[in-house]
Coordinates of C-alpha atoms in Angstrom, one line a residue:
X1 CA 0.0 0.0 0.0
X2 CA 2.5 2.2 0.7
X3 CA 4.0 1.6 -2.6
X4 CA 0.7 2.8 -4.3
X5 CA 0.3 5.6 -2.1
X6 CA 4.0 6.9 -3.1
X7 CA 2.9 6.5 -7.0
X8 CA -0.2 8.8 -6.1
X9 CA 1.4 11.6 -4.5
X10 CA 4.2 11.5 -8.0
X11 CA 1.2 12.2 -10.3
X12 CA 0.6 15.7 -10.0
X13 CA 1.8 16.6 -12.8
X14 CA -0.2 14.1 -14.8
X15 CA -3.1 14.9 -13.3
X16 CA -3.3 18.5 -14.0
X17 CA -2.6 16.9 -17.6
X18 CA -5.1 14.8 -17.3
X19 CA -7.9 17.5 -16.2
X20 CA -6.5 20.3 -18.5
X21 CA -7.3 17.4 -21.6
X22 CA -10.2 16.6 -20.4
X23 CA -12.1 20.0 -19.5
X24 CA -10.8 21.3 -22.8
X25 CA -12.4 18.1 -25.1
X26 CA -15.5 18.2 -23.0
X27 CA -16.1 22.0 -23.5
X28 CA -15.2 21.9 -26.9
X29 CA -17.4 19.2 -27.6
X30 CA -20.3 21.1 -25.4
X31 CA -19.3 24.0 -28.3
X32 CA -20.1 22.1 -31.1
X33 CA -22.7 19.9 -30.0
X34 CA -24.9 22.9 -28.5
X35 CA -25.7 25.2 -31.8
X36 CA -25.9 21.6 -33.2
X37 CA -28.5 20.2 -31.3
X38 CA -30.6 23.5 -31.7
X39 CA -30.4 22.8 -35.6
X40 CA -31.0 19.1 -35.5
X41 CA -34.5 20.3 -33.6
X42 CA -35.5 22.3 -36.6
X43 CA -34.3 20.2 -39.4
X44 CA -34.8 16.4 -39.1
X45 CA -32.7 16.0 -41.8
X46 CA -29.8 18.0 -39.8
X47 CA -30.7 15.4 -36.9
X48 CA -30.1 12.5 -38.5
X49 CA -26.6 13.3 -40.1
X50 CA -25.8 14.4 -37.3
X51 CA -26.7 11.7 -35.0
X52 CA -25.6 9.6 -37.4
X53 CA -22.0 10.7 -37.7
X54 CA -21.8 11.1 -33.9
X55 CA -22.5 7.3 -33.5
X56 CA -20.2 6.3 -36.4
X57 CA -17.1 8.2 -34.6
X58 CA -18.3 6.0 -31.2
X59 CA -17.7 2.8 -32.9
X60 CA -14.2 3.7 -33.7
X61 CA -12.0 2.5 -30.9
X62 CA -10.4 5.3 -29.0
X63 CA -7.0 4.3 -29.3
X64 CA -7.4 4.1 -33.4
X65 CA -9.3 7.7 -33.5
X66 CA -6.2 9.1 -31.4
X67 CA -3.7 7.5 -33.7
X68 CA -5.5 8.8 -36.4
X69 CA -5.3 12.4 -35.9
X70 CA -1.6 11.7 -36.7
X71 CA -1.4 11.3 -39.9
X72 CA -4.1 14.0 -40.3
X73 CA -2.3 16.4 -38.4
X74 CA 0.5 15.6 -40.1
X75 CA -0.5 16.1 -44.0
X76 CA -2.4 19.5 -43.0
X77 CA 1.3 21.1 -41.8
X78 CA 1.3 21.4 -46.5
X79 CA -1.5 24.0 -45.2
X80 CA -0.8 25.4 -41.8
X81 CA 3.1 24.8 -41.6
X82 CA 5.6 23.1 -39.7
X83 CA 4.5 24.4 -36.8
X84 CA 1.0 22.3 -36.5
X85 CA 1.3 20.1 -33.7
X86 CA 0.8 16.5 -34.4
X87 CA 1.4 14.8 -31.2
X88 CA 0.4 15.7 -28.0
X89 CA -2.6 18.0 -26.7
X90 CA -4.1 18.9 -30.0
X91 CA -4.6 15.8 -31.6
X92 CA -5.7 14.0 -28.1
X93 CA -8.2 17.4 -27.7
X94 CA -9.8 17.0 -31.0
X95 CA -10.0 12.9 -31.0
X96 CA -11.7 13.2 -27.2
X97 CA -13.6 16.0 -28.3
X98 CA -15.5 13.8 -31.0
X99 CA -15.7 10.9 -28.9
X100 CA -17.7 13.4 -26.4
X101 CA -19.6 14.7 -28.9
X102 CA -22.8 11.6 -29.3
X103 CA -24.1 11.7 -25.3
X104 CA -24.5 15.8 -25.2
X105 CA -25.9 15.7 -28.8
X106 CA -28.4 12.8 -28.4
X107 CA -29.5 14.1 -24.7
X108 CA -30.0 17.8 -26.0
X109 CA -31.8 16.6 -29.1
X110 CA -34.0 14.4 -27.3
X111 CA -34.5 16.9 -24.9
X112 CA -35.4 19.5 -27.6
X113 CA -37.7 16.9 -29.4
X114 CA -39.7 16.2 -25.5
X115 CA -40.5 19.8 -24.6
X116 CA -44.1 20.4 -23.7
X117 CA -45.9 21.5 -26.7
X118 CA -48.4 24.0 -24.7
X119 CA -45.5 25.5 -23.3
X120 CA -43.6 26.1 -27.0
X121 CA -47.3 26.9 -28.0
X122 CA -47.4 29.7 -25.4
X123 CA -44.3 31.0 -26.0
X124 CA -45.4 31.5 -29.2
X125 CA -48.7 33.2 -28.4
X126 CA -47.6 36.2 -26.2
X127 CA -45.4 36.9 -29.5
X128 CA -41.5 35.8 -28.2
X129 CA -39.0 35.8 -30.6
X130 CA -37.2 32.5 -32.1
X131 CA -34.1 34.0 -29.4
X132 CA -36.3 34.4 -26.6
X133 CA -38.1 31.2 -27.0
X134 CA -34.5 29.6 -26.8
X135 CA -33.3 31.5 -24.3
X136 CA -36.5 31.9 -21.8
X137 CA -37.9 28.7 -22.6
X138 CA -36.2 26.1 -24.6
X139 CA -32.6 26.4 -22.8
X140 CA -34.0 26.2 -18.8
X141 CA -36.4 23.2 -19.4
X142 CA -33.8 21.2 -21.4
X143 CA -30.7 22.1 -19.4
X144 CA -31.2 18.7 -16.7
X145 CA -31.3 16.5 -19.9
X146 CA -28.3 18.5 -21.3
X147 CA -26.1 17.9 -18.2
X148 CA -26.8 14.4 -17.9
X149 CA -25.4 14.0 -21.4
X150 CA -22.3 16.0 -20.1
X151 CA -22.3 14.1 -17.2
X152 CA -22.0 10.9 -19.5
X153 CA -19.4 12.4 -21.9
X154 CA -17.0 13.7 -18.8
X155 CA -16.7 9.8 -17.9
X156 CA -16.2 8.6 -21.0
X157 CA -13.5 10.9 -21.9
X158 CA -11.7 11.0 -18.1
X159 CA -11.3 7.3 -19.2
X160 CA -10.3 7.5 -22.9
X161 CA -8.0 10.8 -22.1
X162 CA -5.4 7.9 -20.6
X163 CA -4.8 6.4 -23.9
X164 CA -3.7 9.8 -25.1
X165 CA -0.7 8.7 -23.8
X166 CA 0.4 6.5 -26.7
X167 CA 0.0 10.1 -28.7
X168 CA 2.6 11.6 -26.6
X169 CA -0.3 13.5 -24.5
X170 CA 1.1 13.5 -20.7
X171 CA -2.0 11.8 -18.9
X172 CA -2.9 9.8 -16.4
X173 CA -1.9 6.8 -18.5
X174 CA 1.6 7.5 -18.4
X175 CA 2.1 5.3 -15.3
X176 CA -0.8 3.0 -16.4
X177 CA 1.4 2.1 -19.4
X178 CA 5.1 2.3 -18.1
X179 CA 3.2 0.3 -15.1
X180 CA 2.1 -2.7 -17.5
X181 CA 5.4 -2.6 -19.7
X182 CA 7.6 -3.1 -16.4
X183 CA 5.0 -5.0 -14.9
X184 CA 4.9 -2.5 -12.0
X185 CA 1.9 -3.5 -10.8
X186 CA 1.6 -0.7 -7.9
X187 CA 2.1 2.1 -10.7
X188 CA -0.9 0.9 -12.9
X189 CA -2.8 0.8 -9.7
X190 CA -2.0 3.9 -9.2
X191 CA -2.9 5.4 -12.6
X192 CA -6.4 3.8 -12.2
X193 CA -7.2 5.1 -8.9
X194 CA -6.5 8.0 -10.1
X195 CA -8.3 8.2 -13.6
X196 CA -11.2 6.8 -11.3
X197 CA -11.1 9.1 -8.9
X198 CA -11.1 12.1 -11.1
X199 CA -13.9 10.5 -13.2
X200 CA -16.3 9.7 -9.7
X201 CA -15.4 13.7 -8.4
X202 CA -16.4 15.2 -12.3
X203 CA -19.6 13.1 -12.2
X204 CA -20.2 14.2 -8.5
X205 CA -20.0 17.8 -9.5
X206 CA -21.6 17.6 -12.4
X207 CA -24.4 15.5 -10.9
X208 CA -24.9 18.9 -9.0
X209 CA -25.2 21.1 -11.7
X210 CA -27.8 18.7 -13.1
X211 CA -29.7 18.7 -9.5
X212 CA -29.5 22.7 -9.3
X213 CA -31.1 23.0 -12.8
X214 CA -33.8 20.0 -12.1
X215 CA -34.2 21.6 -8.8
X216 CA -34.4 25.6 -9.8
X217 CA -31.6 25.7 -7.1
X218 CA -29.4 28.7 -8.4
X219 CA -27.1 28.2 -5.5
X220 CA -26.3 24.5 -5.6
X221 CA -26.0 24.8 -9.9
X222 CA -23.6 27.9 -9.3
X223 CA -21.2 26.1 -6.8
X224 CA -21.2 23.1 -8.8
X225 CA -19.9 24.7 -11.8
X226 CA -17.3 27.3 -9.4
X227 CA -16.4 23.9 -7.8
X228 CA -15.0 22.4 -11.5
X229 CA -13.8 25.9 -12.6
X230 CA -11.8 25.8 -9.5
X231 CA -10.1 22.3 -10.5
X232 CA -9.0 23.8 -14.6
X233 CA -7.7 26.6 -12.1
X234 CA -6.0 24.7 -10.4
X235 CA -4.6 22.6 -12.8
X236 CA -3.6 25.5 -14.8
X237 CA -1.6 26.8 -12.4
X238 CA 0.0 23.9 -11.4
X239 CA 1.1 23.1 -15.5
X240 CA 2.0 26.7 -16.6
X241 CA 4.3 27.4 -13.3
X242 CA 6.3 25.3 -14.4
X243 CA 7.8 27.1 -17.8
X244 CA 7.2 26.8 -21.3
X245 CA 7.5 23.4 -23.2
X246 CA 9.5 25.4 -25.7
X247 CA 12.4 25.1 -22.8
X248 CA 12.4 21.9 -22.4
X249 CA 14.0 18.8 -24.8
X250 CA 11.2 16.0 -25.7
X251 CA 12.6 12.8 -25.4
X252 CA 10.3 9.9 -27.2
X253 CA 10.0 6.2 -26.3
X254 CA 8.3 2.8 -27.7
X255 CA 6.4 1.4 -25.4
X256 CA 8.7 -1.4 -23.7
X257 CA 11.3 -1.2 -21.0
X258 CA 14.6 -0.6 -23.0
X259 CA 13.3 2.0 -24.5
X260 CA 11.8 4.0 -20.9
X261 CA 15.6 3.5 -19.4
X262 CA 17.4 4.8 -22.8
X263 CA 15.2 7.8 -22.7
X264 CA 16.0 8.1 -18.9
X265 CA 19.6 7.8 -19.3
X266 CA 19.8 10.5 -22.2
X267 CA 17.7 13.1 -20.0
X268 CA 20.1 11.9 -17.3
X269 CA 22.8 13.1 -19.0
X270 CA 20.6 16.0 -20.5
X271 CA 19.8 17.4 -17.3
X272 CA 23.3 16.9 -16.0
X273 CA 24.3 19.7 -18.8
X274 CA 21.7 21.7 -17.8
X275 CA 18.7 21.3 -19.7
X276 CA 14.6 20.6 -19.0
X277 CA 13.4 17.4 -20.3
X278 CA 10.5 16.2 -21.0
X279 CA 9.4 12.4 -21.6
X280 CA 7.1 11.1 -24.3
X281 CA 6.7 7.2 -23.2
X282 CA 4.8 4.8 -24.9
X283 CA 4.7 5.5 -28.4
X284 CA 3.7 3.3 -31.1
X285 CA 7.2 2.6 -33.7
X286 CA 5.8 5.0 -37.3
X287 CA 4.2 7.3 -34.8
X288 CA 7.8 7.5 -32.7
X289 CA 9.9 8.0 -35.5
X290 CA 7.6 10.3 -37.8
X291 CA 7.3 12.4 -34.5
X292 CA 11.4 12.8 -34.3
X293 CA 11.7 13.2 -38.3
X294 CA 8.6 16.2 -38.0
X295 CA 10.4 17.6 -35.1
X296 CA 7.1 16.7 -32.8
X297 CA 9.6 15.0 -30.5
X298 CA 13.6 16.2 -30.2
X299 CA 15.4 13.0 -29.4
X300 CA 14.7 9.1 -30.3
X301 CA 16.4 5.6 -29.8
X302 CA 15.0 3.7 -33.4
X303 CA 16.8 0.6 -34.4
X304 CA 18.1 0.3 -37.9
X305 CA 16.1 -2.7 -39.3
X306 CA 13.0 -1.1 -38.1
X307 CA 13.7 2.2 -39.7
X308 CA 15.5 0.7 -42.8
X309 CA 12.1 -1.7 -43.5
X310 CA 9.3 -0.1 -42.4
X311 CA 10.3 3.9 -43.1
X312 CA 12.4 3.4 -46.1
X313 CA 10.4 0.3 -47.4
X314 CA 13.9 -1.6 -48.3
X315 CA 13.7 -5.4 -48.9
X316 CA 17.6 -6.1 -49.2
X317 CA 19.8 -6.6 -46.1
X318 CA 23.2 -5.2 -46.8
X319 CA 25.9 -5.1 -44.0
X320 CA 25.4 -2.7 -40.6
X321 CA 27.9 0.4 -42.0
X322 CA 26.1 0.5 -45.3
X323 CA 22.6 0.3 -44.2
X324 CA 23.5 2.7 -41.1
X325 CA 25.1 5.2 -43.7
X326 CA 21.7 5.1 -46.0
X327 CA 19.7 5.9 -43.1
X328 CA 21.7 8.6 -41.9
X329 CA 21.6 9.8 -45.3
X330 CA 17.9 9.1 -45.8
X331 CA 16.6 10.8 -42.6
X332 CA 18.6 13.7 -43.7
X333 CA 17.4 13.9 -47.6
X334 CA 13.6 13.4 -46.5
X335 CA 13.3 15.7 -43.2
X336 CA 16.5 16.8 -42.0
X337 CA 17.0 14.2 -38.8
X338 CA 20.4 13.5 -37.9
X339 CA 21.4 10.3 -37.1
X340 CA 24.0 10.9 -33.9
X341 CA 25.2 7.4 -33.9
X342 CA 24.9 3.9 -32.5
X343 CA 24.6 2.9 -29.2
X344 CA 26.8 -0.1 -29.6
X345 CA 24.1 -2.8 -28.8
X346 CA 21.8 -4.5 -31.4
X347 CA 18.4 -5.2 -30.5
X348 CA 17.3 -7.7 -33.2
X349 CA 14.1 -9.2 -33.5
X350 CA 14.4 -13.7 -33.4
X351 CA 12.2 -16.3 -33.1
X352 CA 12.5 -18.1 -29.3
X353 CA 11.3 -21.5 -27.5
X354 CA 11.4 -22.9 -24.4
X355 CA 15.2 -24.7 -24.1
X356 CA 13.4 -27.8 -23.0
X357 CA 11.3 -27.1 -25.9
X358 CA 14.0 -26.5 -28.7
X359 CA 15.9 -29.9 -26.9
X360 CA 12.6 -32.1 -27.1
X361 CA 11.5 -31.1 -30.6
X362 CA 15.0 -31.4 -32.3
X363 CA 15.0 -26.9 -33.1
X364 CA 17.7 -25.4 -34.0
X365 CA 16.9 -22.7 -36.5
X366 CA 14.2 -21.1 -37.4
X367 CA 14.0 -23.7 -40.8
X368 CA 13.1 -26.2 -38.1
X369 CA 9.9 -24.8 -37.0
X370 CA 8.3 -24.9 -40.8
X371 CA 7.2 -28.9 -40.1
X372 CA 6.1 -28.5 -36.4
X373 CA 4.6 -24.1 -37.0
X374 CA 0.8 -25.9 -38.3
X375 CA 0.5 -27.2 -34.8
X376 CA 1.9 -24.4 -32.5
X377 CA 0.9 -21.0 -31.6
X378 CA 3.2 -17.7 -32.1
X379 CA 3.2 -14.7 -29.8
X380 CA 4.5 -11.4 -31.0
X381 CA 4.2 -8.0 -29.8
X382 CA 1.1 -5.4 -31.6
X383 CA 2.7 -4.6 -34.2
X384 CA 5.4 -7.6 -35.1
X385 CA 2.8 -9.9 -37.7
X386 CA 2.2 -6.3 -39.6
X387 CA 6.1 -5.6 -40.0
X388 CA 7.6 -6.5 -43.2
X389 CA 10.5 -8.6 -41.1
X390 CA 7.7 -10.9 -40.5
X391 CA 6.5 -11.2 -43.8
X392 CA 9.8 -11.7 -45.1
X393 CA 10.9 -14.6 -42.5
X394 CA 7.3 -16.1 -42.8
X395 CA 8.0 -16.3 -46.6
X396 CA 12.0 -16.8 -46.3
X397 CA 11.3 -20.5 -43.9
X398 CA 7.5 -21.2 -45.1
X399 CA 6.2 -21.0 -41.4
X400 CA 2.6 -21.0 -41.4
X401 CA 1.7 -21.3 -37.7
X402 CA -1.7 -22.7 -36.1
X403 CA -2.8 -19.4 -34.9
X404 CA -1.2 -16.1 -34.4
X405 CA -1.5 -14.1 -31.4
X406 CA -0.8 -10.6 -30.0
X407 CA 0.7 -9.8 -26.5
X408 CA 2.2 -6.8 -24.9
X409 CA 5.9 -7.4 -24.8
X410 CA 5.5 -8.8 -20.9
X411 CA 2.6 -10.7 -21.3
X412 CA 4.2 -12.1 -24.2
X413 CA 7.3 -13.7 -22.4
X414 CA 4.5 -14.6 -19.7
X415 CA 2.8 -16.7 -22.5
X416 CA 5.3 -18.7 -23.6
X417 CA 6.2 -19.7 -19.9
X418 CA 2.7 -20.5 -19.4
X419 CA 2.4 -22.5 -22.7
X420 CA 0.0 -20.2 -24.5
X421 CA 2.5 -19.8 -27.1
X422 CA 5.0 -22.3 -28.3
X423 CA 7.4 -19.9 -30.3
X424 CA 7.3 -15.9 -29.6
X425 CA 8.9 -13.2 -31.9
X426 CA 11.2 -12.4 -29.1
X427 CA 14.3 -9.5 -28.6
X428 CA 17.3 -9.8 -28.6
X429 CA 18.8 -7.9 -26.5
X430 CA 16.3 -8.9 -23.5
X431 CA 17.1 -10.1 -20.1
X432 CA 14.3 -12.6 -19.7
X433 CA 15.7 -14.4 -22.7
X434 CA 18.8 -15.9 -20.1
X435 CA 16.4 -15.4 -17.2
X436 CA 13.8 -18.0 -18.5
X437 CA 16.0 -19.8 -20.6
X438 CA 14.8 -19.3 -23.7
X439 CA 16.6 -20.4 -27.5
X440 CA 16.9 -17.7 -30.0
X441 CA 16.6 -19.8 -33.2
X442 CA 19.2 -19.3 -36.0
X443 CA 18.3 -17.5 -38.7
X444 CA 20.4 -18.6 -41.7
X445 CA 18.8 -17.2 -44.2
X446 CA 19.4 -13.5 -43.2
X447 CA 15.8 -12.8 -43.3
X448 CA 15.9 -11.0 -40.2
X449 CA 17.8 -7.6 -40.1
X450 CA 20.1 -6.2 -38.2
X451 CA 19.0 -3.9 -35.2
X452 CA 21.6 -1.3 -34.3
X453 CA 20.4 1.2 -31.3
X454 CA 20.7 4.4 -32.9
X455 CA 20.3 7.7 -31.4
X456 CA 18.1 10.4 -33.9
X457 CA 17.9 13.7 -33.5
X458 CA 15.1 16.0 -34.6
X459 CA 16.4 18.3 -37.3
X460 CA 16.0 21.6 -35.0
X461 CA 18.3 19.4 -31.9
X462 CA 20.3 18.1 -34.6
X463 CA 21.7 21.5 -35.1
X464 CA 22.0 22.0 -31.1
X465 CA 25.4 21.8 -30.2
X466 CA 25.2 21.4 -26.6
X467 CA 23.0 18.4 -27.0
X468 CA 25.3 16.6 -29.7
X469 CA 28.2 17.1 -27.0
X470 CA 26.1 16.2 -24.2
X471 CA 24.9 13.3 -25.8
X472 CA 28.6 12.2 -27.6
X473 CA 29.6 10.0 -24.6
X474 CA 27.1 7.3 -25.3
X475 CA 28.0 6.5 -28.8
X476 CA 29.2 3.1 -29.1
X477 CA 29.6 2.6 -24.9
X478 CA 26.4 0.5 -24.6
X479 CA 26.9 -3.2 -25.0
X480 CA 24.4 -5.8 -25.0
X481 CA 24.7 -7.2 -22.0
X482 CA 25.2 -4.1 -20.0
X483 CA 21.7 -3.6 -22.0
X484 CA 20.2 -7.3 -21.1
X485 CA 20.9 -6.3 -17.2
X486 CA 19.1 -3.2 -17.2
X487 CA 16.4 -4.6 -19.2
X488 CA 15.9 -7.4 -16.8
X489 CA 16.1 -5.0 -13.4
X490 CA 13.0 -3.6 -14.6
X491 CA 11.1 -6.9 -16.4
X492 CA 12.2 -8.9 -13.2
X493 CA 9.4 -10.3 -10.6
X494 CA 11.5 -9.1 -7.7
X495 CA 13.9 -6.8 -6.7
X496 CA 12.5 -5.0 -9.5
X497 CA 14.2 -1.0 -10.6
X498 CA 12.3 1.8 -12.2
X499 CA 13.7 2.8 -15.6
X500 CA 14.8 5.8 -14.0
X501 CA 17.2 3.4 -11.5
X502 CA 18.2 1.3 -13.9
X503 CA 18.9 4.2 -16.4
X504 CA 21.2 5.1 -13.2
X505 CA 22.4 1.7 -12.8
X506 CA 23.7 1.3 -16.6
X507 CA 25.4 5.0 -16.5
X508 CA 27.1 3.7 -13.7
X509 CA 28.4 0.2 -15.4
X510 CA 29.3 1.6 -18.8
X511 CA 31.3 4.6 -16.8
X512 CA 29.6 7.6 -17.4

């Protein structure tokens, strides 16, 4: 418990976040679906598009209508210029704004559509305007409806506001996430206390605007709504004291443990030079590295078979210093990245089994799988069966596996352990491939990349100075184990390090 309670009282920050995103979607949703609604009550026609469009953007999954204001964002900077944000508040804001949009809508609609006629009739007979009937009439007896739709919408998006997180948005997801990738249990218990809590206090307020309203109580209405206005205070203050973002260096990471210590060991060293840095955890692999080459982000570790096969769309697999030197030259032909270096470790992907597994069933490479794959299952991680390095080893070796199945990358060790998976797409540089004594297979064919760590640069901090020097001392100092120990003092059951300690922790070892 105590644990817990620690992680609360470190989410401040997160929680202003969190309440900043949410008041802003929820009030910019109220915006639009207000003079909406009023429309949709005159025109049935308006009502049903509308309606209509409002329920089609609540059968998108959250997390895919965040990750699609991305590429949005991103092809409207040929309109608005380099300076439209694509990660971070703006696309979370308008992505929760939509998804808040159907309960206010449908409640005001419906509320419009239910009004006592002999009261509209009235309203009409001692000669009010169409402003005055809204205004005097219209607007008091639907308000209670109206606020219950709010009421419904400021749930909803308290909870979806903590996927913002894989956007970059700073949330109450953050430790939610980093929580279930270093299977730091206390931290995601944390997260969702809090994202509860928040969500149980809005409703509670709310729920007192809605009384005041139902209730003609001016007074209880009026300190409902000073009671949230108080909170966005609040959380204002507590975001803005802190400086402007524009101080501060973004460091991106994907979302599994190597990559939340690498980012902590580069703002480490960042904020040993003297600089503000900010993190930006949990990213999904295009959205990370199209957020370091648009400059959304300043710093990134990207590996080069991921970047060399998914960004540049390249099928061949030449040696480590040529493909290295066509990235760097790639990254800065197409958006002006620099590539600072490598690391010095590779993080490849391979295919792994059980040892007793690879002993029993005669495996040695990954050839050997293609007459057992009908009858097993493979594990990968979200994104691994839509790579093309799966596609190409799939096709290289012939595997075609019983069923395929996706895990986050610590449920995904978890389930070959536990037998749910037979063969996982597995990396190499991880410490619970010694701690559960797992087989890499071979992979003569080559079909499988190489993986360098590399350190890119956006191209605004590729032309910092200071950072490049700052930053210098880790080319080439990182080995793979020195990597496979800090990666498994966070995956670990026990005795477990944050990726902050462990960042600490491999600083130390490699002498910096």
């Amino acid at each position: 418990m105590n644990g817990i309670a620690s992680a609360l009282l470190g989410l401040g920050d997160k929680l202003a976040a969190h309440v900043l995103l949410c008041s802003a979607a929820i009030a910019l949703g109220i915006a639009v679906a207000l003079p909406l609604a009023v429309w949709a009550s005159r025109n049935v026609f308006v009502a049903r598009i509308a309606l209509g469009f409002a329920s089609l953007v609540q059968t998108i999954p959250a997390l895919a209508l965040l990750a699609l204001f991305f590429p949005i964002l991103l092809s409207l900077r040929a309109v608005f210029g380099d300076g439209l944000p694509t990660l971070g508040f703006l696309p979370a804001l308008l992505a929760l704004s939509l998804y808040a949009l159907l309960p206010i809508l449908r409640n005001a609609v419906t509320a419009q559509a239910n009004l006592d006629s002999g009261v509209i009739e009235a309203a009409d007979g001692v000669g009010m305007t169409g402003w005055q009937k809204l205004r005097l009439v219209e607007a008091p007896l639907a308000a209670p409806f109206v606020m219950a739709g709010i009421r419904t919408a400021a749930v909803w998006t308290i909870g979806a506001a903590t996927l913002a997180t894989t956007i970059g948005q700073t949330s109450l997801g953050d430790p939610i996430f980093a929580g279930l990738q270093t299977q730091n249990w206390e931290l995601v218990l944390a997260g969702c206390i809090a994202s509860a809590g928040l969500a149980l206090i809005a409703d509670g307020l709310l729920g007192m605007v809605e009384r005041g309203f139902r209730e003609r109580r001016r007074i209880m209405w009026l300190s409902g709504v000073a009671a949230v206005l108080l909170g966005v205070g609040a959380a204002l203050i507590s975001t803005f004291a802190g400086g402007s973002d524009e101080d501060r260096v973004v460091i991106g990471a994907k979302s599994f443990s190597e990559q939340y210590i690498l980012a902590r060991l580069i703002g480490q060293r960042l904020e040993a030079a003297g600089y503000e840095v900010e993190y930006r955890d949990a990213l999904g692999s295009a959205v990370a590295h199209n957020a370091v080459a648009s400059g959304s982000i300043d710093i990134l570790v990207d590996y080069t078979g991921t970047v060399w096969t998914n960004q540049m769309k390249r099928t061949d697999n030449p040696d480590r210093d040529a493909m290295l030197a066509e990235i760097a030259a790639w990254e800065e032909r197409t958006g002006g990245a620099r590539v600072l270096g490598r690391l010095g470790f590779e993080n490849a992907y391979g295919l792994a089994v059980t040892t007793e597994r690879a002993r029993s069933d005669g495996l040695t490479s990954i050839g050997d799988l293609a007459r057992l794959a009908p009858g097993f299952t493979i594990g990968g991680d979200p994104e691994f069966f839509q790579r093309p390095e799966w596609v190409a080893v799939r096709d290289a070796y012939g595997l075609r596996f019983g069923d395929l199945r996706n895990f986050s990358p610590t449920f995904m060790y978890n389930a070959l352990r536990s037998g749910e998976a037979q063969v996982i797409g597995a990396y190499t540089s991880d410490g619970r491939i010694a701690a559960d004594n797992l087989t890499i297979l071979d992979d003569p064919a080559g079909a499988f990349p190489n993986y360098d760590a590399i350190l890119i640069l956006s191209p605004e901090t590729g032309r910092n100075a200071g950072i490049a020097t700052a930053l210098e001392p880790l080319m080439g100092a990182i080995d793979v184990e020195a990597m496979r120990e800090a990666n498994f003092a966070v995956d670990r059951e026990v005795n477990k390090r944050t990726p902050a300690q462990a960042a600490r922790e491999l600083a130390a070892r490699i002498g910096l």
